[in-house]
mmCIF file of C-alpha atoms in Angstrom:
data_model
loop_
_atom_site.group_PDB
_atom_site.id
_atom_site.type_symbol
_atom_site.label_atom_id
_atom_site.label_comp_id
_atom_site.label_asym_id
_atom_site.label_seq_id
_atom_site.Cartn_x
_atom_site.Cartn_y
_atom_site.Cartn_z
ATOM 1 C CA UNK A 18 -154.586 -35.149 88.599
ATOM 2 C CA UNK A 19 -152.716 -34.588 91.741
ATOM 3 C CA UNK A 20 -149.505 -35.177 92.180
ATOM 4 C CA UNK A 21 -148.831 -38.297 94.509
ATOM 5 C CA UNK A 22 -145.443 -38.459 95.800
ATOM 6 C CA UNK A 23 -143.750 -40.305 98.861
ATOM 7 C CA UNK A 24 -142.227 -37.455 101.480
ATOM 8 C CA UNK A 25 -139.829 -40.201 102.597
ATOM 9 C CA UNK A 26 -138.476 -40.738 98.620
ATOM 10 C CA UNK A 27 -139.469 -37.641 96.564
ATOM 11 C CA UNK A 28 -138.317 -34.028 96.945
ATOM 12 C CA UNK A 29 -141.355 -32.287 97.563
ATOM 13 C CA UNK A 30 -143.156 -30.077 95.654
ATOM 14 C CA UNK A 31 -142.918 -26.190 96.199
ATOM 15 C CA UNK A 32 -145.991 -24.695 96.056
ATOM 16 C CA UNK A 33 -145.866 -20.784 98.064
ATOM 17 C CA UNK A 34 -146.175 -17.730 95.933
ATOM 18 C CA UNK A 35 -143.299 -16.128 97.425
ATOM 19 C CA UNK A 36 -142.562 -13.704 94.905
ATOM 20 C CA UNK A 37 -145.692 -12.232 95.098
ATOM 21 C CA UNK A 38 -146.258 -12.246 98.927
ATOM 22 C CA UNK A 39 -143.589 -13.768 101.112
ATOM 23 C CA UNK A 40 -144.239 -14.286 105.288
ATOM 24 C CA UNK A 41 -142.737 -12.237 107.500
ATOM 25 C CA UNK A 42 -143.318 -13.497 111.061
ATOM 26 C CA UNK A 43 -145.674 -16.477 112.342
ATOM 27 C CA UNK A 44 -147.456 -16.356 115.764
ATOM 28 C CA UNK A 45 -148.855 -20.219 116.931
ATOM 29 C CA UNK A 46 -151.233 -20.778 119.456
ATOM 30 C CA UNK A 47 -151.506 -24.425 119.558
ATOM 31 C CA UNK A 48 -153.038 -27.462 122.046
ATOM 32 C CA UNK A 49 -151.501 -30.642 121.860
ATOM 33 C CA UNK A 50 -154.165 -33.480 122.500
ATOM 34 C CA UNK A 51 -151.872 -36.972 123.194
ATOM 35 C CA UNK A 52 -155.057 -39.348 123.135
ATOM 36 C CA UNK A 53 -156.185 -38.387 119.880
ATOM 37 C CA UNK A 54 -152.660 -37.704 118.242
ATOM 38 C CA UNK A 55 -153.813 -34.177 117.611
ATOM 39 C CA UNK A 56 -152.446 -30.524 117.521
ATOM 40 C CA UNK A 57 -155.439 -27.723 116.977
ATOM 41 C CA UNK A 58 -155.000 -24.009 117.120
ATOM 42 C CA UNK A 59 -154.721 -21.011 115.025
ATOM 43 C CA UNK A 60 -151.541 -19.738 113.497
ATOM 44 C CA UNK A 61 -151.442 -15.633 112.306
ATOM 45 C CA UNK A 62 -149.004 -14.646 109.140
ATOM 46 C CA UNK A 63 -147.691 -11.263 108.746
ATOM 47 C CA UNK A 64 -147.267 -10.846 105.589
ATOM 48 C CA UNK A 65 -145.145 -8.414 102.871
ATOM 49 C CA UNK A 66 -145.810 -8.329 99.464
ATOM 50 C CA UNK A 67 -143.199 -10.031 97.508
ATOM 51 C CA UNK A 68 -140.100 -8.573 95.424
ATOM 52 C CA UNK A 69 -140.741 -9.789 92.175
ATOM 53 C CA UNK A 70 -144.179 -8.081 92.191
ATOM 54 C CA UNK A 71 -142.846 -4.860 93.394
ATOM 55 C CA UNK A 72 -140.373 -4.686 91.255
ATOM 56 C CA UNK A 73 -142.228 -5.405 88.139
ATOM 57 C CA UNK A 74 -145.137 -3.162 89.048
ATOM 58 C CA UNK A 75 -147.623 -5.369 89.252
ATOM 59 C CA UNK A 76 -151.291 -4.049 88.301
ATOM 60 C CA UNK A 77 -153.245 -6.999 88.352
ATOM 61 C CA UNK A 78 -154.078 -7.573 85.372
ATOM 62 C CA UNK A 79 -150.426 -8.351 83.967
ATOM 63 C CA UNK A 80 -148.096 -9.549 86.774
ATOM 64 C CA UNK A 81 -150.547 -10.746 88.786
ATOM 65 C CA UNK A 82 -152.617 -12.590 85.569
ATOM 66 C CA UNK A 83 -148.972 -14.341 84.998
ATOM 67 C CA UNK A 84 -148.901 -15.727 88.302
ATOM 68 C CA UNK A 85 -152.345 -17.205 88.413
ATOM 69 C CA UNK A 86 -151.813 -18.974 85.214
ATOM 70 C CA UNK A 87 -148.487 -20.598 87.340
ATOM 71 C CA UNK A 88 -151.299 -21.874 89.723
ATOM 72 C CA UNK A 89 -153.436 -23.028 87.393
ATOM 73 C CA UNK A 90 -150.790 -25.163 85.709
ATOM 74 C CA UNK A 91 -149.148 -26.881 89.033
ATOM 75 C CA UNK A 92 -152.568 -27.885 90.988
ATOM 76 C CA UNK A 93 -154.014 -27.286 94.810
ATOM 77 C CA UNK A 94 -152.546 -28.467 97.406
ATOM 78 C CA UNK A 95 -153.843 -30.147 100.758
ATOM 79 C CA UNK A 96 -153.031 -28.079 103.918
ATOM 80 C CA UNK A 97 -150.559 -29.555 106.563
ATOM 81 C CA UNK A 98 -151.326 -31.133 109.860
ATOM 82 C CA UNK A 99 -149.079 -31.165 113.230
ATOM 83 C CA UNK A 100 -149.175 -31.554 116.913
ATOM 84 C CA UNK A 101 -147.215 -29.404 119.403
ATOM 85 C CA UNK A 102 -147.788 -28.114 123.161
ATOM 86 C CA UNK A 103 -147.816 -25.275 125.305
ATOM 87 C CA UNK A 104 -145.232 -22.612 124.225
ATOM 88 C CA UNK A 105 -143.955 -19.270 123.013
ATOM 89 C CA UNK A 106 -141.094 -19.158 120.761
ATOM 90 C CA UNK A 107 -139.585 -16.281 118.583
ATOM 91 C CA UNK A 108 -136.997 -17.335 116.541
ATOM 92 C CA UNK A 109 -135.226 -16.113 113.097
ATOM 93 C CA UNK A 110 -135.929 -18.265 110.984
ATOM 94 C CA UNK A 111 -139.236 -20.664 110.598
ATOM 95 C CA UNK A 112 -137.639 -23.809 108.640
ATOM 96 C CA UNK A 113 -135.140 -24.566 111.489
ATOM 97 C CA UNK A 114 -137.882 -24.129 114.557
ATOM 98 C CA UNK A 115 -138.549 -27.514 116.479
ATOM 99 C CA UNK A 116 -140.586 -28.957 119.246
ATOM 100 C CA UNK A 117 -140.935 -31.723 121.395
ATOM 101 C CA UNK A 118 -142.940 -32.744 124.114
ATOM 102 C CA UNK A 119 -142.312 -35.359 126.269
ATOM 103 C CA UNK A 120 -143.254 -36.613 129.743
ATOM 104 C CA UNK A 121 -141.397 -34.718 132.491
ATOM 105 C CA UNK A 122 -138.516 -36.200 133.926
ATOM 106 C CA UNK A 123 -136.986 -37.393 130.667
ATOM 107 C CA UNK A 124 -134.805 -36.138 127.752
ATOM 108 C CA UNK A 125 -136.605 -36.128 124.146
ATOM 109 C CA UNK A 126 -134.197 -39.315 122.765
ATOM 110 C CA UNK A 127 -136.688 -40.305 120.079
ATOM 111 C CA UNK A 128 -135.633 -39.701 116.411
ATOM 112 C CA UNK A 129 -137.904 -40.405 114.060
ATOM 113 C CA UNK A 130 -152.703 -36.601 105.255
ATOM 114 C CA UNK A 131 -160.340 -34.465 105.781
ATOM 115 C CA UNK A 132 -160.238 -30.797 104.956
ATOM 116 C CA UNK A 133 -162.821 -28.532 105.936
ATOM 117 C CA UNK A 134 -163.903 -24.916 104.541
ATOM 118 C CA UNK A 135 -165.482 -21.346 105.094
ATOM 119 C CA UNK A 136 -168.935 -21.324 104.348
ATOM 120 C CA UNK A 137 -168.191 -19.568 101.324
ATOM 121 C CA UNK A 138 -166.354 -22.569 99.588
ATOM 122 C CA UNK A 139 -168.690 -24.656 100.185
ATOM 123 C CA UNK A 140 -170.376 -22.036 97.448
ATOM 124 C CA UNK A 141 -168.489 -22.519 94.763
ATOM 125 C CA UNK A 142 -164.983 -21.237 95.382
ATOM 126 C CA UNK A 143 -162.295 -21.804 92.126
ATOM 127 C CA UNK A 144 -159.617 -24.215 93.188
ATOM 128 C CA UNK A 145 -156.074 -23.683 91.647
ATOM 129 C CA UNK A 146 -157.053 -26.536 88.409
ATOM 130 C CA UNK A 147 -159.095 -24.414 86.672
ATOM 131 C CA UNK A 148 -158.761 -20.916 88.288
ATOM 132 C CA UNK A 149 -162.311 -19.870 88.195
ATOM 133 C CA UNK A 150 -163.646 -16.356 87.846
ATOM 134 C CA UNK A 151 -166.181 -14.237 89.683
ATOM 135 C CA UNK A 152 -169.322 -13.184 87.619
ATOM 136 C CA UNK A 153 -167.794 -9.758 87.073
ATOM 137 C CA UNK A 154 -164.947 -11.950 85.102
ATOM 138 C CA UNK A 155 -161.959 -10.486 87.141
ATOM 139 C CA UNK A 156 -159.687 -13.078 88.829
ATOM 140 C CA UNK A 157 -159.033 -12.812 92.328
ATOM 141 C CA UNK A 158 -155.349 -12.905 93.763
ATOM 142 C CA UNK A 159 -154.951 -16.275 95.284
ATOM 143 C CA UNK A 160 -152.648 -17.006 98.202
ATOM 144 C CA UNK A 161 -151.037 -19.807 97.898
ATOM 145 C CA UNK A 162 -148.965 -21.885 101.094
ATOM 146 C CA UNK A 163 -147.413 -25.221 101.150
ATOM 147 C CA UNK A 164 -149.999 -26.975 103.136
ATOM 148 C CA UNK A 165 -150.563 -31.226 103.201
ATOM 149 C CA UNK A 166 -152.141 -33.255 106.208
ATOM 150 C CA UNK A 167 -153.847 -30.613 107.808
ATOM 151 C CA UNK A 168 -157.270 -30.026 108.191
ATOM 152 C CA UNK A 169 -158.272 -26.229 108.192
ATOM 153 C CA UNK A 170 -161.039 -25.307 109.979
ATOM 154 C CA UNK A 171 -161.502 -21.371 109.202
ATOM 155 C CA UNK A 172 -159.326 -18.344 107.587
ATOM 156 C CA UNK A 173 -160.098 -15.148 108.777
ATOM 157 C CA UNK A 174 -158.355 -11.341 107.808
ATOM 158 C CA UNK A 175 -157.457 -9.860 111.575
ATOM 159 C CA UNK A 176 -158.265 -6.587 112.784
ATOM 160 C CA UNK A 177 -154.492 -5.114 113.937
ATOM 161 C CA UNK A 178 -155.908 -1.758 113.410
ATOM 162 C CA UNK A 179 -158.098 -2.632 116.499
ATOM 163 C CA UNK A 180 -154.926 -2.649 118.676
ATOM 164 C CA UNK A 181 -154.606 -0.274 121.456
ATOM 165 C CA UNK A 182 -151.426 1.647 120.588
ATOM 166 C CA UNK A 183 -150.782 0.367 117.381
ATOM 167 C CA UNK A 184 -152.099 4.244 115.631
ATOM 168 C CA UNK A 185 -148.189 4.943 116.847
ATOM 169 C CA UNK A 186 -147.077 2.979 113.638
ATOM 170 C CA UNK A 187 -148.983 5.216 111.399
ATOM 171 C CA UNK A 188 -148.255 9.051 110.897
ATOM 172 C CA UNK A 189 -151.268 11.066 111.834
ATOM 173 C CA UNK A 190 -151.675 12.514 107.984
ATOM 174 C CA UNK A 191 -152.207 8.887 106.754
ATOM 175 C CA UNK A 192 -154.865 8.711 108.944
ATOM 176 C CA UNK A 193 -157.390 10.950 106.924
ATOM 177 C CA UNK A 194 -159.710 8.892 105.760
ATOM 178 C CA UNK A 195 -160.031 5.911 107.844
ATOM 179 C CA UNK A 196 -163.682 4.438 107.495
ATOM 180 C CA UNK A 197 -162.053 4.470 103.824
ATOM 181 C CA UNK A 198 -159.573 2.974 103.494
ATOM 182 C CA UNK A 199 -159.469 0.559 106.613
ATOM 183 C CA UNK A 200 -157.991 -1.838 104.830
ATOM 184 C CA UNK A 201 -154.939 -0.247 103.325
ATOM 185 C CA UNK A 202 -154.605 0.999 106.729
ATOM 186 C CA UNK A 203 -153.690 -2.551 108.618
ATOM 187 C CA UNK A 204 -151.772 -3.046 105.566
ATOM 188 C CA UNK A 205 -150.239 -0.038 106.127
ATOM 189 C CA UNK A 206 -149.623 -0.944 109.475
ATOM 190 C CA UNK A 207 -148.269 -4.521 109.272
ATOM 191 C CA UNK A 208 -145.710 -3.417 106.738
ATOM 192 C CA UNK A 209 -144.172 -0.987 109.703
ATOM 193 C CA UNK A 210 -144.326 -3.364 112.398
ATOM 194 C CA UNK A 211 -142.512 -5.704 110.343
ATOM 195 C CA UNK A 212 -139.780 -4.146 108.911
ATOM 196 C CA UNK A 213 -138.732 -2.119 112.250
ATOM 197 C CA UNK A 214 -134.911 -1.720 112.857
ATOM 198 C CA UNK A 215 -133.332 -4.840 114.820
ATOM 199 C CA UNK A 216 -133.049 -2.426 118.042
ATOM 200 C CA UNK A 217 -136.511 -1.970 118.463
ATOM 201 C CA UNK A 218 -136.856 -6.136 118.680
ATOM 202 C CA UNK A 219 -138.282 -6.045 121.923
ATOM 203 C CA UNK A 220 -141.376 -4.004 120.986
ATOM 204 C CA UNK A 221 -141.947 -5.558 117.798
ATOM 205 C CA UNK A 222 -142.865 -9.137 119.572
ATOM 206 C CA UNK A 223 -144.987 -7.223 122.174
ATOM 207 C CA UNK A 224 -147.032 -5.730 119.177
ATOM 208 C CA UNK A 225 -146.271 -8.968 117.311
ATOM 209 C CA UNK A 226 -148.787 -10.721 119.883
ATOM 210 C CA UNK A 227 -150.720 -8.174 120.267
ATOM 211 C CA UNK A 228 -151.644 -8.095 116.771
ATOM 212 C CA UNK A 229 -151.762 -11.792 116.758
ATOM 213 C CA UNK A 230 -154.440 -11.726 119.852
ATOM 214 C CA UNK A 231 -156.966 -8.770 117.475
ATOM 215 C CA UNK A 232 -160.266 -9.952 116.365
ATOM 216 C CA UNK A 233 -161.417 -11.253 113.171
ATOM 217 C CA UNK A 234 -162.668 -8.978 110.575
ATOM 218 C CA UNK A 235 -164.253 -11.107 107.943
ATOM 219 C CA UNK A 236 -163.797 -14.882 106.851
ATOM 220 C CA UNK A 237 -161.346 -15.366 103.719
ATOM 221 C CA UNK A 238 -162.249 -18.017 101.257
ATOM 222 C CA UNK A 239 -159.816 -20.668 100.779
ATOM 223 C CA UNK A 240 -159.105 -24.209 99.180
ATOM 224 C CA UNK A 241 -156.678 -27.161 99.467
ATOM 225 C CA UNK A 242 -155.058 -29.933 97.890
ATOM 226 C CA UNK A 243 -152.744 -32.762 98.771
ATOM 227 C CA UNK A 244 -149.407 -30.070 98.787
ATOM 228 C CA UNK A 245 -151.270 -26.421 99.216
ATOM 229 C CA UNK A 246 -153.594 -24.352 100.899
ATOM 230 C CA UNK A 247 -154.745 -21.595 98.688
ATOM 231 C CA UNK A 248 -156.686 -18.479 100.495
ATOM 232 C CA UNK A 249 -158.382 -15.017 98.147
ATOM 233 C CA UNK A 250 -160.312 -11.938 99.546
ATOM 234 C CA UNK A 251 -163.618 -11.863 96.785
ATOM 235 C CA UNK A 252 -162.520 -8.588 95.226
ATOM 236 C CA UNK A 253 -158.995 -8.173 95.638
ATOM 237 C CA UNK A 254 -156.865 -8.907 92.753
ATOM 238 C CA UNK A 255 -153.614 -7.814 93.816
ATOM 239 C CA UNK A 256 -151.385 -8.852 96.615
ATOM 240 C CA UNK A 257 -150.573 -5.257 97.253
ATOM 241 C CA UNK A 258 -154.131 -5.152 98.247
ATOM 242 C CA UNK A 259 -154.215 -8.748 99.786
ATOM 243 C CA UNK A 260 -154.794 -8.477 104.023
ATOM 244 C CA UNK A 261 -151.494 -8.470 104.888
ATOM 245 C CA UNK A 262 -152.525 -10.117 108.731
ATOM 246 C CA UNK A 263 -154.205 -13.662 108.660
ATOM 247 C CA UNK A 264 -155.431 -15.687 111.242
ATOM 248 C CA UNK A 265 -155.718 -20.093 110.250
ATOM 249 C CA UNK A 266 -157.212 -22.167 112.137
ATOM 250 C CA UNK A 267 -156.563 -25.786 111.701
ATOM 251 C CA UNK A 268 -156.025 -28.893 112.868
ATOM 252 C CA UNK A 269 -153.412 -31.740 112.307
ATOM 253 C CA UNK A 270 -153.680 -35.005 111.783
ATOM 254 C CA UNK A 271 -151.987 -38.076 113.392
ATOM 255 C CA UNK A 272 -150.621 -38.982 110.013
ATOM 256 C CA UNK A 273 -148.940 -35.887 109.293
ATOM 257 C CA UNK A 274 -145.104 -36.459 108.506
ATOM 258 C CA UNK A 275 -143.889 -33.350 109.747
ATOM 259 C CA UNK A 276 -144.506 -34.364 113.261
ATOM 260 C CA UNK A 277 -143.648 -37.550 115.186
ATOM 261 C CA UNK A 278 -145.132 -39.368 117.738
ATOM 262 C CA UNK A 279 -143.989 -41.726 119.865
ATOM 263 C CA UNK A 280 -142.570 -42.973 123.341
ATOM 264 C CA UNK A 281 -139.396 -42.317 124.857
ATOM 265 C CA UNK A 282 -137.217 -45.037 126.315
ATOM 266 C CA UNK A 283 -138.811 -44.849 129.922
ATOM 267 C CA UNK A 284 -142.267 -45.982 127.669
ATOM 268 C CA UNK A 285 -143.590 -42.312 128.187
ATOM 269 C CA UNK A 286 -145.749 -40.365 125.174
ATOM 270 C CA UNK A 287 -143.942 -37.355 123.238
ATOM 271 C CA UNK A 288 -144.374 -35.604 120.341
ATOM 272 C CA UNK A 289 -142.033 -34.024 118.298
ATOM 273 C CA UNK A 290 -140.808 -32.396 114.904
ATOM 274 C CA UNK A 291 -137.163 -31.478 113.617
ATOM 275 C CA UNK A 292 -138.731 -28.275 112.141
ATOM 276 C CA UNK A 293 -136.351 -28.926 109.067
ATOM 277 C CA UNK A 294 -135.460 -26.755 106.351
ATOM 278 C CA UNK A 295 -138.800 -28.384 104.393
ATOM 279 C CA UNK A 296 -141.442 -30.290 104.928
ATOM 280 C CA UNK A 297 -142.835 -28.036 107.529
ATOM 281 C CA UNK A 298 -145.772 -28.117 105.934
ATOM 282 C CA UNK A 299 -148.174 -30.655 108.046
ATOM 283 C CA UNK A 300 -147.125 -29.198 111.341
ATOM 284 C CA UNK A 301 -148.781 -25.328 109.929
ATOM 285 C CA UNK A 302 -149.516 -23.849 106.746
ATOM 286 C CA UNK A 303 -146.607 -22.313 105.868
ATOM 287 C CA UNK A 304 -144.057 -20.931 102.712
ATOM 288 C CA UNK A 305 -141.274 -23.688 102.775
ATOM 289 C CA UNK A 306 -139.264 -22.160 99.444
ATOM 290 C CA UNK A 307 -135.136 -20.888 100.930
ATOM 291 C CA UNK A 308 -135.768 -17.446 100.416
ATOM 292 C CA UNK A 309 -138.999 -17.777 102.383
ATOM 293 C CA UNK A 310 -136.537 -16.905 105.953
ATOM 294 C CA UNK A 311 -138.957 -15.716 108.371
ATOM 295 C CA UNK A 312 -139.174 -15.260 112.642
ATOM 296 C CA UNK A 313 -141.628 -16.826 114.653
ATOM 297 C CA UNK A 314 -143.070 -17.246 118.272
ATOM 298 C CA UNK A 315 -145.418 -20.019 119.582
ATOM 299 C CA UNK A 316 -147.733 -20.571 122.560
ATOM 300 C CA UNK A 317 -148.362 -24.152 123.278
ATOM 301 C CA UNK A 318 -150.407 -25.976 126.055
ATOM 302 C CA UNK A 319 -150.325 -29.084 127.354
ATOM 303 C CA UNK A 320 -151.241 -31.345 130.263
ATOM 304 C CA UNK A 321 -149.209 -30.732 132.811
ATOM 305 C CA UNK A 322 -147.622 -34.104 132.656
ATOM 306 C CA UNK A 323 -145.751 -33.095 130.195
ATOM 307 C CA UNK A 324 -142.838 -30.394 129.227
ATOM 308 C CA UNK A 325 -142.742 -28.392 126.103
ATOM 309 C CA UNK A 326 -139.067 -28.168 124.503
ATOM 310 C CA UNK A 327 -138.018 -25.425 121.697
ATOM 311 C CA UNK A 328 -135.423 -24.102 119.469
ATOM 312 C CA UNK A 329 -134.921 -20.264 120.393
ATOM 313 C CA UNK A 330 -133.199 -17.794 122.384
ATOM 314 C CA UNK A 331 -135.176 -17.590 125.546
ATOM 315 C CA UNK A 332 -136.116 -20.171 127.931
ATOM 316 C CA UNK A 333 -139.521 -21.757 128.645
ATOM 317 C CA UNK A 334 -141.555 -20.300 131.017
ATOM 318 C CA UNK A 335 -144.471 -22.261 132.404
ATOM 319 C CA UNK A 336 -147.900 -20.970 133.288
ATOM 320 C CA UNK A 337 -150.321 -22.901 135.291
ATOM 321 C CA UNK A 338 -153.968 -22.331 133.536
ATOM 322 C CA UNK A 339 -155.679 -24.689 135.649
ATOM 323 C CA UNK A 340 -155.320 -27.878 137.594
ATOM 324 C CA UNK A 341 -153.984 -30.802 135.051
ATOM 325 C CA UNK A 342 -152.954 -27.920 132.753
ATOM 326 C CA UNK A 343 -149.720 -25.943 131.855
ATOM 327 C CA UNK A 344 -149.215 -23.308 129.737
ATOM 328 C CA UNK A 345 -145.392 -22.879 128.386
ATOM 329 C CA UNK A 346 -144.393 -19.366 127.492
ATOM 330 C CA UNK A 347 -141.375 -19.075 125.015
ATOM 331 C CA UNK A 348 -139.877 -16.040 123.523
ATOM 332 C CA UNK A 349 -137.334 -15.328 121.532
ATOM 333 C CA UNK A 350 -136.321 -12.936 118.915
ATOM 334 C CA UNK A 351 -133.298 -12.523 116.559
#
């Protein structure tokens, strides 16, 4: 049985795997939709794999068996759900981000859980109760991301390796066998972008959203529950092996408490969220645990009634896409 707890009461339930893979960097593309109460887009994870499971040498079958029995025992989760507009943001650290959106012409004063699946789920994927096996009987590595009020569309690994200029992160003699070992290559790959030195900021959020812009290379199955969103690659068993770049797609839902909507004093719509230290987790899937510190950068749109508000270091810069439309441009990095 699921747990069923009150947001506005009970401390919420920490569900993210971070010791086994922890999130780097989050890139949201996102369209705010006012009439229906409704934020849809795609968010894309870089991901590392996590200390504990370097440190303890994790196989697969040991380290990795440990932590799937943890899943088994707490539950799935349901992913989360949010609404947000046009903009770019790149900021230090994920669980003190925030939006708003209001109409222009006035100051944001205000203050105040239908899930849907690959095809493959529909299949017969395990969910986190009963941790079901493959009928080669090895366990996949699951995924696991605080998640609730969200409805997620489609999970996808993305192609970085199909970046023009992104072979420069990648010394020519680990490029030997390519057709190979593809895969360990845009692992290989996201594991230098992400852990370049602090004066090379600048051209890590240019290949940050480049990466996040790559194609699709194959739908990941995935499963949710009231507090999680729980995504495995058939055949990989170890988060070492996990793709390391994933693209969600997803939509929130009016009822999501991470986000707020409302009117200002003037009567005028807005939208917004205090991007706390938790409870993140119906405005994007995400890993809400402290030691889960990550940056991000966001790319909202909205009508261009409206004007897009956001924690970070750089200001706003709008874009007109087309008549009634404005795109917001934030970026920051620390």
């Amino acid at each position: 049985m699921e747990m069923q707890l009150d947001p506005t009461k009970d401390d919420l339930p920490l569900m993210a795997n971070t010791n086994h893979m922890i999130v780097k960097h989050y890139v949201l593309d996102l369209d705010v939709d006012f009439k229906s109460q409704v934020i849809e887009g795609n968010i894309v994870l870089f991901l590392e794999t996590g200390n504990r499971y370097r440190k303890a040498g994790c196989t697969g079958k040991e380290g990795c068996q440990s932590h799937r029995n943890e899943t088994c025992k707490t539950g799935a989760s349901e992913p989360c759900h949010v609404s947000v507009s046009n903009a770019s943001v790149f900021s230090s650290e994920v669980e003190y981000s925030d939006f708003a959106i209001c109409g222009k012409g006035e100051k944001d004063t205000s203050d105040k859980n239908g899930n849907h699946s690959n095809e493959e789920q529909a299949s017969g994927i395990a969910s986190s109760k009963n941790c079901d096996t493959e009928s080669h009987g090895n366990k996949d590595f699951l995924l696991v991301l605080d998640c609730c009020d969200l409805s997620v569309l489609k999970v996808e690994e993305v192609d970085i390796a199909a970046v023009s200029g992104i072979e420069k992160f990648i010394m020519s003699a680990e490029l030997t066998d390519v057709s190979k070992e593809l895969e360990n290559l845009r692992n290989q790959i996201v594991h230098k972008l992400v852990t370049l030195p602090s004066d090379r900021c600048q051209e890590q959020l240019y290949y940050y959203t480049c990466c996040s812009q790559a194609p699709g290379c194959g739908e990941l199955e995935f499963t949710t529950g009231s507090w999680s969103l729980e995504i495995r690659k058939r055949g990989v068993q170890t988060p070492t092996d996990f793709p390391h770049a994933i693209r969600i797609w997803y939509k929130t839902k009016p009822e999501g408490r991470s986000v707020t909507w409302t009117t200002d004093q003037s009567g005028r719509p807005c939208v917004y969220t205090m991007g706390s230290p938790i409870n993140n987790r119906a405005l994007f899937p995400c890993q809400e645990p402290p030691i889960a510190l990550s940056t991000w950068q966001a790319s909202v749109r909205a009508s261009a009634a409206f004007v897009v508000l956001m924690s970070g270091e750089n200001s706003a810069e709008p874009v007109q896409l087309q008549e009634g439309e404005i795109y917001f441009l934030q970026q920051c990095f620390q």
